[in-house]
GROMACS .gro file of C-alpha atoms in nm:
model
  409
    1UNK     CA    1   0.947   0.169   0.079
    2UNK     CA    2   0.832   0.057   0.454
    3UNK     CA    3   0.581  -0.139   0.310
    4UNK     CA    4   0.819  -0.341   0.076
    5UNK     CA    5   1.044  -0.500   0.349
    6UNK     CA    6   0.739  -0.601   0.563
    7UNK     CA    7   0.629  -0.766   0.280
    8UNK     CA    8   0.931  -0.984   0.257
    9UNK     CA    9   0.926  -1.078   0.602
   10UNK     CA   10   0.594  -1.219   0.508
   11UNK     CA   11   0.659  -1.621   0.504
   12UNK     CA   12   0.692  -1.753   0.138
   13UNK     CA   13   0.362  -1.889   0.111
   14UNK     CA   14   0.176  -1.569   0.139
   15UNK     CA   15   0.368  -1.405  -0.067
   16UNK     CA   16   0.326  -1.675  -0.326
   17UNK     CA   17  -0.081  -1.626  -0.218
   18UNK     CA   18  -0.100  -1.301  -0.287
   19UNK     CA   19   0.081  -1.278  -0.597
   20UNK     CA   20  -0.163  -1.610  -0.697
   21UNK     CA   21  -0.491  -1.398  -0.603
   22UNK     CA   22  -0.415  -1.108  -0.831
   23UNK     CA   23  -0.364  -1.357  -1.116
   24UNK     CA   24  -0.660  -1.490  -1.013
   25UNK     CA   25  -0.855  -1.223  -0.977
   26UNK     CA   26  -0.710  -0.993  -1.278
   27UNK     CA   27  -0.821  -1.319  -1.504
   28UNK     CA   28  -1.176  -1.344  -1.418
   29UNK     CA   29  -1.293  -1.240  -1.755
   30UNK     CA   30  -1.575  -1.425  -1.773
   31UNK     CA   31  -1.807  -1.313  -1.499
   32UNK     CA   32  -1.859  -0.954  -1.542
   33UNK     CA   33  -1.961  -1.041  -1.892
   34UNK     CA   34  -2.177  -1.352  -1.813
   35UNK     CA   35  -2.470  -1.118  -1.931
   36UNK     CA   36  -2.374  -1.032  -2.263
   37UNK     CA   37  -2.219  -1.406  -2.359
   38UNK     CA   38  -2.529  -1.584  -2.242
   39UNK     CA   39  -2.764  -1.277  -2.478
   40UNK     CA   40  -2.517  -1.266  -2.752
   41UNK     CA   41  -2.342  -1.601  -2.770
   42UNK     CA   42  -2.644  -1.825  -2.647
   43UNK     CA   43  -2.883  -1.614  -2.817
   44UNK     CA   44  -3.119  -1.612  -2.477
   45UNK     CA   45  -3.349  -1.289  -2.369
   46UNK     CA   46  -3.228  -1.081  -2.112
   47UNK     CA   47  -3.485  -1.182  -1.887
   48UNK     CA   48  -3.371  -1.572  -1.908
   49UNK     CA   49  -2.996  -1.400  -1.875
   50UNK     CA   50  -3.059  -1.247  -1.569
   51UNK     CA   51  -3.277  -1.593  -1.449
   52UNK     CA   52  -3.028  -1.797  -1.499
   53UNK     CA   53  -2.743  -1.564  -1.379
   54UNK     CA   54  -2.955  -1.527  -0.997
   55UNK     CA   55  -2.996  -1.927  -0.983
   56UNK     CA   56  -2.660  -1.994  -1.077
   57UNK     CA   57  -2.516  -1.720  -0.835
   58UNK     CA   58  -2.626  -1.933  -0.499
   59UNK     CA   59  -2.265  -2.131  -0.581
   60UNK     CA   60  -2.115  -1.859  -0.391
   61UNK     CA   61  -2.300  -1.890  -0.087
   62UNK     CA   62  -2.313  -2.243  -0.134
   63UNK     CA   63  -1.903  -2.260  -0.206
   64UNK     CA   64  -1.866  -2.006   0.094
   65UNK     CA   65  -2.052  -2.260   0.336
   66UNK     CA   66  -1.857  -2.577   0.197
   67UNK     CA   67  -1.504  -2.373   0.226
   68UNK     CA   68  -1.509  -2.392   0.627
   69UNK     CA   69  -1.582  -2.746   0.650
   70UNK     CA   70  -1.288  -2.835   0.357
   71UNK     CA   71  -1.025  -2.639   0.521
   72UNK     CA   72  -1.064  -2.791   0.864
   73UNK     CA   73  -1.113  -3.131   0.766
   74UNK     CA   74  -0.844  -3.145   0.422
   75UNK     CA   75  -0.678  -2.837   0.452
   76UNK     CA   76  -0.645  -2.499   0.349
   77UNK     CA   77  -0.386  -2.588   0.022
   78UNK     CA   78  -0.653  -2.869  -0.057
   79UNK     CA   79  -0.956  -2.628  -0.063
   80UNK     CA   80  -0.756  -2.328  -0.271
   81UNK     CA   81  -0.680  -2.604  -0.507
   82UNK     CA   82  -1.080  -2.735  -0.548
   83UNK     CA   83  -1.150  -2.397  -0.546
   84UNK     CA   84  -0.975  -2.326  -0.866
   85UNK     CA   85  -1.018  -2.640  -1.054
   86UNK     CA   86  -1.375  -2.579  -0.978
   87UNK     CA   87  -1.410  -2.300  -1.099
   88UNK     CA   88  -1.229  -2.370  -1.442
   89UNK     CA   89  -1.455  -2.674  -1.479
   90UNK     CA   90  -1.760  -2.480  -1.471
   91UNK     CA   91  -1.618  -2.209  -1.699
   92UNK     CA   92  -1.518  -2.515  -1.953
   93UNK     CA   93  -1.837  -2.643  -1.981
   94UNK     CA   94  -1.972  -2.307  -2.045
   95UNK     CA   95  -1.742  -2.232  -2.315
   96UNK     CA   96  -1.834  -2.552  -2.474
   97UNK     CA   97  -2.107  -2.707  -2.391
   98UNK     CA   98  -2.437  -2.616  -2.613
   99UNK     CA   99  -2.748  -2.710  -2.426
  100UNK     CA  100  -3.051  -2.645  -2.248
  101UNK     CA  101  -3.100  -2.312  -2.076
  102UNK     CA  102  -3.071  -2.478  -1.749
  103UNK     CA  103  -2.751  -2.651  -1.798
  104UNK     CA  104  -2.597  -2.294  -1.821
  105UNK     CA  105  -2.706  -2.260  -1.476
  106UNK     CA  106  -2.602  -2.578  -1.298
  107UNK     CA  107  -2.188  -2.510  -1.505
  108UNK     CA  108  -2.226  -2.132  -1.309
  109UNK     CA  109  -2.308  -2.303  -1.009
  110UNK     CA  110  -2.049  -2.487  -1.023
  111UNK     CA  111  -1.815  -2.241  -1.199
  112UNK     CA  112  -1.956  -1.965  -0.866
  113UNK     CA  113  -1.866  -2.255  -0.593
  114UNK     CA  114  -1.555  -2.250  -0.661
  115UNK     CA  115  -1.514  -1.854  -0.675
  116UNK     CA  116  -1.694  -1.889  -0.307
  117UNK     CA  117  -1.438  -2.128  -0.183
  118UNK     CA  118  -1.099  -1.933  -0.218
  119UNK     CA  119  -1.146  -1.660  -0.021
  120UNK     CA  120  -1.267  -1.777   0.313
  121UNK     CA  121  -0.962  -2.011   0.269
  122UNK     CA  122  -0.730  -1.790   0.174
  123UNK     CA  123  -0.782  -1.546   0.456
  124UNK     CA  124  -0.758  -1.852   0.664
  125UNK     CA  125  -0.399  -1.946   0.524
  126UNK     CA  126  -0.344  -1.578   0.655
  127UNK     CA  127  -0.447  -1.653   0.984
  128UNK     CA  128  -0.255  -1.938   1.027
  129UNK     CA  129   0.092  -1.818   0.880
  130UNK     CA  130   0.138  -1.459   1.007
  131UNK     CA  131   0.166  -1.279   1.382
  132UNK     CA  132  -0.098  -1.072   1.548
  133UNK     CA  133   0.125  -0.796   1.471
  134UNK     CA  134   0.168  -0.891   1.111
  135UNK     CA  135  -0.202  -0.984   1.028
  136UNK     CA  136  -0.399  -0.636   0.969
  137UNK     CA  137  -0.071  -0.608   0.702
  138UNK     CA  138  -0.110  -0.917   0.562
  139UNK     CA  139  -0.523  -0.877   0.501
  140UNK     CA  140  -0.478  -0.550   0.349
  141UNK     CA  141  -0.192  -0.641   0.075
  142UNK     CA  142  -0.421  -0.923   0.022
  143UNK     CA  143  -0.736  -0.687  -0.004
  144UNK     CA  144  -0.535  -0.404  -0.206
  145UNK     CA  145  -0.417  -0.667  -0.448
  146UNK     CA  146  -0.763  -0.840  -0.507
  147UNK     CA  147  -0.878  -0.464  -0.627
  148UNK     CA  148  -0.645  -0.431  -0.831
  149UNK     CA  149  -0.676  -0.718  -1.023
  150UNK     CA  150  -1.058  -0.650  -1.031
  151UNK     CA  151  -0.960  -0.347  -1.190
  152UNK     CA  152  -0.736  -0.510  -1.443
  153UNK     CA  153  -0.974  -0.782  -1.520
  154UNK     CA  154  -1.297  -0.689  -1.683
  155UNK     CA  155  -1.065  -0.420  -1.909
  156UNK     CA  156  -0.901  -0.735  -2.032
  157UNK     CA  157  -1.200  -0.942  -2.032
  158UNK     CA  158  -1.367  -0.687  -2.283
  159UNK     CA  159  -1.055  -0.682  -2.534
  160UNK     CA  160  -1.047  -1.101  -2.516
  161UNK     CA  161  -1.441  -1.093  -2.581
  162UNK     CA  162  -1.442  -0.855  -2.848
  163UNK     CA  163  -1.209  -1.083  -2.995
  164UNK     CA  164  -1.384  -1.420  -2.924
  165UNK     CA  165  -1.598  -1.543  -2.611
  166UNK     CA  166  -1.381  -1.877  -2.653
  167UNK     CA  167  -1.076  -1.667  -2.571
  168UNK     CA  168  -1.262  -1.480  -2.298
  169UNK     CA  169  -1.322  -1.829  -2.177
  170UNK     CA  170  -0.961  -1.982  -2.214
  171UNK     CA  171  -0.798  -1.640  -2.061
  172UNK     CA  172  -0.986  -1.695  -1.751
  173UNK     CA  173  -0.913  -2.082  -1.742
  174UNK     CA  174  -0.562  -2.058  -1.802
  175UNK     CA  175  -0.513  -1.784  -1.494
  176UNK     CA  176  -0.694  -2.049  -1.264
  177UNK     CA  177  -0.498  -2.320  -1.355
  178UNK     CA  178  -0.163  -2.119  -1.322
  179UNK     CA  179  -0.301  -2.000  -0.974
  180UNK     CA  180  -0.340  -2.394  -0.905
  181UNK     CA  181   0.046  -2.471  -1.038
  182UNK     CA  182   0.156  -2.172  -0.787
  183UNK     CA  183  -0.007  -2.264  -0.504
  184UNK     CA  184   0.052  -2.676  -0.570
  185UNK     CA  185   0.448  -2.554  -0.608
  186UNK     CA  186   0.479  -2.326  -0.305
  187UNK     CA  187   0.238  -2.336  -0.054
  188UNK     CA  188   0.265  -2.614   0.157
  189UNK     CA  189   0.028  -2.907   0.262
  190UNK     CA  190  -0.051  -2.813   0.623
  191UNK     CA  191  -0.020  -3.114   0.829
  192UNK     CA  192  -0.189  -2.992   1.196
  193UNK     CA  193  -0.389  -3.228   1.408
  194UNK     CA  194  -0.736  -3.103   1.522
  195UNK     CA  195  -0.683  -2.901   1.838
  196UNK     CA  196  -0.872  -2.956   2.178
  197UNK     CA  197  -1.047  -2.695   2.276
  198UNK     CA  198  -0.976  -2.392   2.492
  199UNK     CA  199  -1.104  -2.210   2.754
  200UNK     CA  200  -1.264  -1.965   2.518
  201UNK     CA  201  -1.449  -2.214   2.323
  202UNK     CA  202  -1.545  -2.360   2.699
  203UNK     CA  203  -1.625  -2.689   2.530
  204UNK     CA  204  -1.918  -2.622   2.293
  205UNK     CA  205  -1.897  -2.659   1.915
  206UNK     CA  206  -1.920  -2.463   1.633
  207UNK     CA  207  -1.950  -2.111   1.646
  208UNK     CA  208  -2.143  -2.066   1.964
  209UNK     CA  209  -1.814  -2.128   2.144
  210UNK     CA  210  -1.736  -1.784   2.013
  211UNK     CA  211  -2.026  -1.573   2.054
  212UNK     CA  212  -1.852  -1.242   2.016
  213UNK     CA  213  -1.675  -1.301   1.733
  214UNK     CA  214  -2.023  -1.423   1.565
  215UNK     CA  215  -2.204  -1.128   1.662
  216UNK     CA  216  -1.923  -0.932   1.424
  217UNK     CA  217  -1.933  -1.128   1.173
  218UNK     CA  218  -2.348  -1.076   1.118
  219UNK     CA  219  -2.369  -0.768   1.226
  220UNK     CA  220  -2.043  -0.668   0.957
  221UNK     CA  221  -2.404  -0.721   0.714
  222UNK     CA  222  -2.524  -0.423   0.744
  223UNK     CA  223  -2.144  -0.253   0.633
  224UNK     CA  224  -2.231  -0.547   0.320
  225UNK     CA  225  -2.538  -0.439   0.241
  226UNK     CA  226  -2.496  -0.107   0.088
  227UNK     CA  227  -2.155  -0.262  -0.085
  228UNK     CA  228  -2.351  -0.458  -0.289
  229UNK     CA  229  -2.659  -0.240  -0.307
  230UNK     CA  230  -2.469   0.053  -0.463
  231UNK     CA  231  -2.336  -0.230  -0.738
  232UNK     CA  232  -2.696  -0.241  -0.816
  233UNK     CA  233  -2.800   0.098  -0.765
  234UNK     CA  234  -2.530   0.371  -0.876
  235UNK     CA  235  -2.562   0.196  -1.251
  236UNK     CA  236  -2.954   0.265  -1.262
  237UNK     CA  237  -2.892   0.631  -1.094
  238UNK     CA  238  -2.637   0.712  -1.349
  239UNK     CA  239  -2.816   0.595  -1.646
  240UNK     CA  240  -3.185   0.613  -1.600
  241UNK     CA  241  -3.214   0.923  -1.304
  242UNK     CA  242  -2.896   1.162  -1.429
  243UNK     CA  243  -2.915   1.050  -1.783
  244UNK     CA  244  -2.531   1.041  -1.846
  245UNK     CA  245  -2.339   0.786  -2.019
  246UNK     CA  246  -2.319   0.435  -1.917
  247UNK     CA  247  -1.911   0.523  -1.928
  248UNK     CA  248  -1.948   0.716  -1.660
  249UNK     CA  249  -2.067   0.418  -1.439
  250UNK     CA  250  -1.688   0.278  -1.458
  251UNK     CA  251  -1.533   0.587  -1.355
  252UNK     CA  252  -1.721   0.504  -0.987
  253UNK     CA  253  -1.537   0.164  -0.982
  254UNK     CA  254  -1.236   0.321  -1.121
  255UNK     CA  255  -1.225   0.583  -0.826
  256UNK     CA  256  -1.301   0.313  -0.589
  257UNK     CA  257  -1.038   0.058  -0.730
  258UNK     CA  258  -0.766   0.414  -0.723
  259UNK     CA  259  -0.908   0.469  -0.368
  260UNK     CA  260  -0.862   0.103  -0.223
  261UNK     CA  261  -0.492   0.101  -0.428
  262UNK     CA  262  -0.321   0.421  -0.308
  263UNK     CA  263  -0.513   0.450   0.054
  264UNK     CA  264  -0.495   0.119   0.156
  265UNK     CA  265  -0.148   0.086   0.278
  266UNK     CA  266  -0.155   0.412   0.375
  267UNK     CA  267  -0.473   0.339   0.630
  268UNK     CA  268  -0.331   0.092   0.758
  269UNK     CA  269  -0.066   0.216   0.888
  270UNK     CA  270  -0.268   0.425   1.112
  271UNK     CA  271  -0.496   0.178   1.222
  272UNK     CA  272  -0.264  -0.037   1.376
  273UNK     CA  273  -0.280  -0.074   1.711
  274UNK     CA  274  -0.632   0.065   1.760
  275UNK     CA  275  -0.907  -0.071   1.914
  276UNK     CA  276  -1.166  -0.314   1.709
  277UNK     CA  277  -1.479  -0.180   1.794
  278UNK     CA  278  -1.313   0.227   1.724
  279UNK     CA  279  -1.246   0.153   1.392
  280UNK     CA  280  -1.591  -0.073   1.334
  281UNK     CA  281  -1.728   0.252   1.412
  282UNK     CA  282  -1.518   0.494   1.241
  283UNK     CA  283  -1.621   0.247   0.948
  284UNK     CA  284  -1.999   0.289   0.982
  285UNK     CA  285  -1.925   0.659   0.994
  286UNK     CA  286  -1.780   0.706   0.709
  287UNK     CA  287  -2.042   0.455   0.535
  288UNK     CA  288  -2.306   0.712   0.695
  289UNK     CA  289  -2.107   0.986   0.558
  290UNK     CA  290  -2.035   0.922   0.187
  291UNK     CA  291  -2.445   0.771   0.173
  292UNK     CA  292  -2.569   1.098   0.305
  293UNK     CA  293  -2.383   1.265   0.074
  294UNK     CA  294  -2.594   1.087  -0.227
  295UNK     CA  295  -2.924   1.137  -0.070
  296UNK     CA  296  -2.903   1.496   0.017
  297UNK     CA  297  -2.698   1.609  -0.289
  298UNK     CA  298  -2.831   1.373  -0.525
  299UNK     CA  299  -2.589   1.415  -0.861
  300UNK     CA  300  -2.321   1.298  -1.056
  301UNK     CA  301  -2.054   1.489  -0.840
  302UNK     CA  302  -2.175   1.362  -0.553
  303UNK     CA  303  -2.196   1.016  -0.674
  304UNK     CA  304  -1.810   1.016  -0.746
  305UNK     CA  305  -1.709   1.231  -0.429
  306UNK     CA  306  -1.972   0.960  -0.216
  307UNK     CA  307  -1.726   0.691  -0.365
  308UNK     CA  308  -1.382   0.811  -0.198
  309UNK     CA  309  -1.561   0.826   0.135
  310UNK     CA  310  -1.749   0.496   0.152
  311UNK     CA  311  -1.427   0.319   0.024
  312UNK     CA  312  -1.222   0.427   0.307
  313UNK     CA  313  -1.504   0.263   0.545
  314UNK     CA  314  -1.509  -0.035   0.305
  315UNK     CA  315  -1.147  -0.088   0.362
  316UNK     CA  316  -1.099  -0.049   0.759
  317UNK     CA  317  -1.386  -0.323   0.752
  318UNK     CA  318  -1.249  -0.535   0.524
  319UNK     CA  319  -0.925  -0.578   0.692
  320UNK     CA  320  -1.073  -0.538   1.091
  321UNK     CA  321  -1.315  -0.836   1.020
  322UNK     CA  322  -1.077  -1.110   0.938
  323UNK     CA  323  -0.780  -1.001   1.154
  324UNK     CA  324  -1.079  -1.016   1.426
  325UNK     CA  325  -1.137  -1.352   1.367
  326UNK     CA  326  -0.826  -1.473   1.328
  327UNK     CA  327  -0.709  -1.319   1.653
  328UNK     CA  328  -0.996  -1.475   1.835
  329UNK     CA  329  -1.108  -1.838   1.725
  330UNK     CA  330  -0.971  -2.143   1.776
  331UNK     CA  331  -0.704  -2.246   1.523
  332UNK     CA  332  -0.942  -2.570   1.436
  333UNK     CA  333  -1.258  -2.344   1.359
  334UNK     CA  334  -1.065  -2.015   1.184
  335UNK     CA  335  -1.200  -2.162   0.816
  336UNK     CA  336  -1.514  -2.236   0.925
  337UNK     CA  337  -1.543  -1.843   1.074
  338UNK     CA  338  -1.408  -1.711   0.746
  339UNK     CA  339  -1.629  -1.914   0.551
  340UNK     CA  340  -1.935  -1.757   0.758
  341UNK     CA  341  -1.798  -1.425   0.646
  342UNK     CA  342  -1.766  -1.503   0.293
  343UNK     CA  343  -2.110  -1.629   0.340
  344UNK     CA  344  -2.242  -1.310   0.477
  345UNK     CA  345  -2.122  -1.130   0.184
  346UNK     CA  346  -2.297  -1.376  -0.070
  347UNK     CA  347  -2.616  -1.351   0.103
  348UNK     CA  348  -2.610  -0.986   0.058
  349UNK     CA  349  -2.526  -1.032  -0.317
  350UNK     CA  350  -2.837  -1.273  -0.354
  351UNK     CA  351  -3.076  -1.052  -0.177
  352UNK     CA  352  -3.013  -0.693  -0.188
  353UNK     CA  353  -3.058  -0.635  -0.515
  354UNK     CA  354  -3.403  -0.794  -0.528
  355UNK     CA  355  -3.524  -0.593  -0.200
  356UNK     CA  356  -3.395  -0.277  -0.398
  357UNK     CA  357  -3.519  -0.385  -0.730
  358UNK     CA  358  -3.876  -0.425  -0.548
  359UNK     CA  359  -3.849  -0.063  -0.367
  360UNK     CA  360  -3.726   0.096  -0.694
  361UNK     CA  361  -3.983  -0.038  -0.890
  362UNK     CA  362  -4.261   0.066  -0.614
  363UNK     CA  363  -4.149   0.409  -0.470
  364UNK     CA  364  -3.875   0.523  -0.707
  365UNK     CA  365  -3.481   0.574  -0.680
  366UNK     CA  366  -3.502   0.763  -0.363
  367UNK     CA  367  -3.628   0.551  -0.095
  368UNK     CA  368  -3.358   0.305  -0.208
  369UNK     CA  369  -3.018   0.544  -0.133
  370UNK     CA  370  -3.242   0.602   0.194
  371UNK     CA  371  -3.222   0.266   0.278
  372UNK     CA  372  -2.882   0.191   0.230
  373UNK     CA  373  -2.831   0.558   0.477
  374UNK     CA  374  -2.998   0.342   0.679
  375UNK     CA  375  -2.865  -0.002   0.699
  376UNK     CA  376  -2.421   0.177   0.895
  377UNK     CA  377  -2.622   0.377   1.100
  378UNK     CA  378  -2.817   0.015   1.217
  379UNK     CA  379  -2.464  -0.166   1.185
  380UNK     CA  380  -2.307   0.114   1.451
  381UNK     CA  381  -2.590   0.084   1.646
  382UNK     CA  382  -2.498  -0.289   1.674
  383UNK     CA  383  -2.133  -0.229   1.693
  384UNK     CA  384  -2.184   0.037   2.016
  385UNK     CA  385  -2.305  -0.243   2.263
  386UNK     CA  386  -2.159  -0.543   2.134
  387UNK     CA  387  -1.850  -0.718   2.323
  388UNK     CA  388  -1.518  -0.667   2.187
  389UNK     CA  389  -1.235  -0.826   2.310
  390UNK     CA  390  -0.881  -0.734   2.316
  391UNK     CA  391  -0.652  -0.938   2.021
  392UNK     CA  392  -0.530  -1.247   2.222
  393UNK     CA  393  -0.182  -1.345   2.108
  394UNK     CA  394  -0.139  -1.716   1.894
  395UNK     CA  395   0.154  -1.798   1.730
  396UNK     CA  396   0.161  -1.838   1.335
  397UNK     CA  397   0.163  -2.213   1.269
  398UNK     CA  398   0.451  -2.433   1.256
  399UNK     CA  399   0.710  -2.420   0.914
  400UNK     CA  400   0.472  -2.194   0.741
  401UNK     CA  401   0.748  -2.164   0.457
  402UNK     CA  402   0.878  -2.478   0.263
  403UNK     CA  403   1.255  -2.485   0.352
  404UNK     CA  404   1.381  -2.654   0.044
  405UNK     CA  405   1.221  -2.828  -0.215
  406UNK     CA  406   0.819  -2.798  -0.331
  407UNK     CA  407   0.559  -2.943  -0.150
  408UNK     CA  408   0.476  -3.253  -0.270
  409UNK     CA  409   0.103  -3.300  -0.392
   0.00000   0.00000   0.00000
């Protein structure tokens, strides 16, 4: 297959990344179930569940905003490797610690940093080891393979818990420390000295050197928002409004992990080479489309058929957004720009399901799908008069695969 021998030509490192996040991902049995260990093995109420699941979910905006900062300062191995050993530290104490309520929360906080960290510096690993021409590739084997183990991982999370909740715990341990040993073994240190800047940052700091490529990044929100709304809202639709089986609620991530799986190769093939702000567009569209397919045909079949059309818009932005960044900032600030896109995403997870919770509770299930119609056609609005910019050519950096022996640590 095509996509096989680009793959290879893929430096070493990435392919070792890759293969690291599915592991990573497929063994995140814990957090998907946080709910029913904290009710069932901490004997707490639901109420205190959910509590202390919200307070201790602010890691990831909090681990988001600290993965920047690491990256440029120790390095993108460096924060992939705290972002790991955080996250099995937390986990640890939650498996074995028997306290307070509130120490629950503070181990998920620190547990949720660490899951906050390793994106925003893994996409920036991506940046800095492939082409131009290679990076909308590289960001969607990277997104395709994060689905998938998504998909893998709460199925094995339920057989491990069903067994024990100390197994549930070690699984997931055990796949972030063999992510660390990968990543320790093949990926090497990067060694570059802090650039000076260019004529696109013009001499300012931070990201108001690159306005444009800020501008996408917040605005990309309002593609996030009904992401992580419909997390909230197609399990209360299908359970409490259509009255069908709670089983029925994984067949809509089951279509959307199938979708992302088998189309997203596929897609992006044929978005190569198009323009940034087309495909932003396109995106919203089809965000517009499969939502208004919901609120004007509200029921189970259009539920699942909503699913394959959002997804497609879900992936084009998924992969546009990074590659857009990575084409665009300086090499010095590329983790700090991913890190403000992992922390747009964890802002929408902290407050979109309270805004919707409110409205449901007020007005009914209605006026929320309406609101989530809303919030692509607001995000193309945006997208219509904003500044793109043509990709600018950089060059991957230097030795971006280990030549001989293992990095040392």
């Amino acid at each position: 297959m095509l996509w096989v021998g680009r793959f290879k030509e893929l430096p070493l490192a990435l392919r070792v990344l890759f293969l690291a996040s599915f592991v990573n991902r497929a063994g995140m049995f814990v957090f998907p179930l946080l709910a029913v260990y904290l009710v069932r093995g901490k004997d707490l109420s639901p109420g205190e569940a959910g509590l202390l699941i919200s307070i201790g979910s602010t890691g990831l905006l909090v681990g988001s905003l600290l993965s920047g900062p690491l990256c440029d300062l120790k390095g993108r191995r460096t924060a992939l490797l705290s972002a790991l050993i955080l996250n099995a530290a937390g986990y640890l104490g939650l498996a074995l610690l028997d306290g307070a309520p509130w120490t629950y929360a503070a181990l998920l906080f620190v547990a949720l940093v660490g899951m906050g960290m390793f994106s925003p510096a893994s996409n920036t690993l991506v940046a800095d080891l492939t082409t131009p021409e290679q990076r909308p590739f590289a960001y969607t084997i990277s997104y395709v393979g994060n689905n998938l183990g998504m998909g893998v991982g709460p199925l094995l999370g339920g057989v491990a818990a069903a067994y024990s909740y100390h197994v549930m715990f070690a699984g997931n341990i055990f796949a972030g420390l063999l992510c660390a040993a990968m990543i320790t073994l093949w990926v090497p240190r990067d060694r570059r000295k802090r650039e000076p800047k260019t004529a696109a940052g013009k001499g300012r700091s931070g990201p108001l050197g690159h306005r444009h490529v800020l501008l996408i990044v917040l605005v990309s929100f309002f593609y996030v928002v009904p992401l992580i709304g419909l997390e909230y809202a197609l399990p209360l639709a299908v359970t409490t409004v259509l009255h069908d089986s709670a089983g029925l609620v994984g067949a809509v991530y089951t279509i959307n992990s199938v979708v992302v799986v088998s189309l997203g190769l596929f897609m992006e093939k044929h978005i190569r080479g198009r323009g940034t702000k087309a495909l932003l567009l396109v995106a919203g569209l089809l965000w517009t489309l499969g939502l208004a397919v919901i609120v004007f045909g509200f029921s189970l079949p259009a539920l699942l058929l909503s699913t394959v059309v959002w997804t497609l818009g879900e992936i084009i932005v998924s992969v546009v957004v990074p590659t857009y960044v990575a084409d665009h900032v300086d090499e010095g600030r590329v983790g700090r720009f991913m890190a403000l896109n992992g922390f747009v995403l964890g802002l929408a997870r902290l407050v979109v399901p309270v805004g919707l919770g409110v409205l449901w509770t007020a007005d009914g299930y209605r006026p929320v799908f309406v609101t989530l119609l809303i919030a692509p056609l607001v995000g193309i609005a945006a997208f219509s008069v904003l500044r793109i910019r043509p990709p600018v050519a950089r060059k991957p950096s230097a030795d971006p695969e280990p030549k001989a022996a293992p990095a040392n640590t």
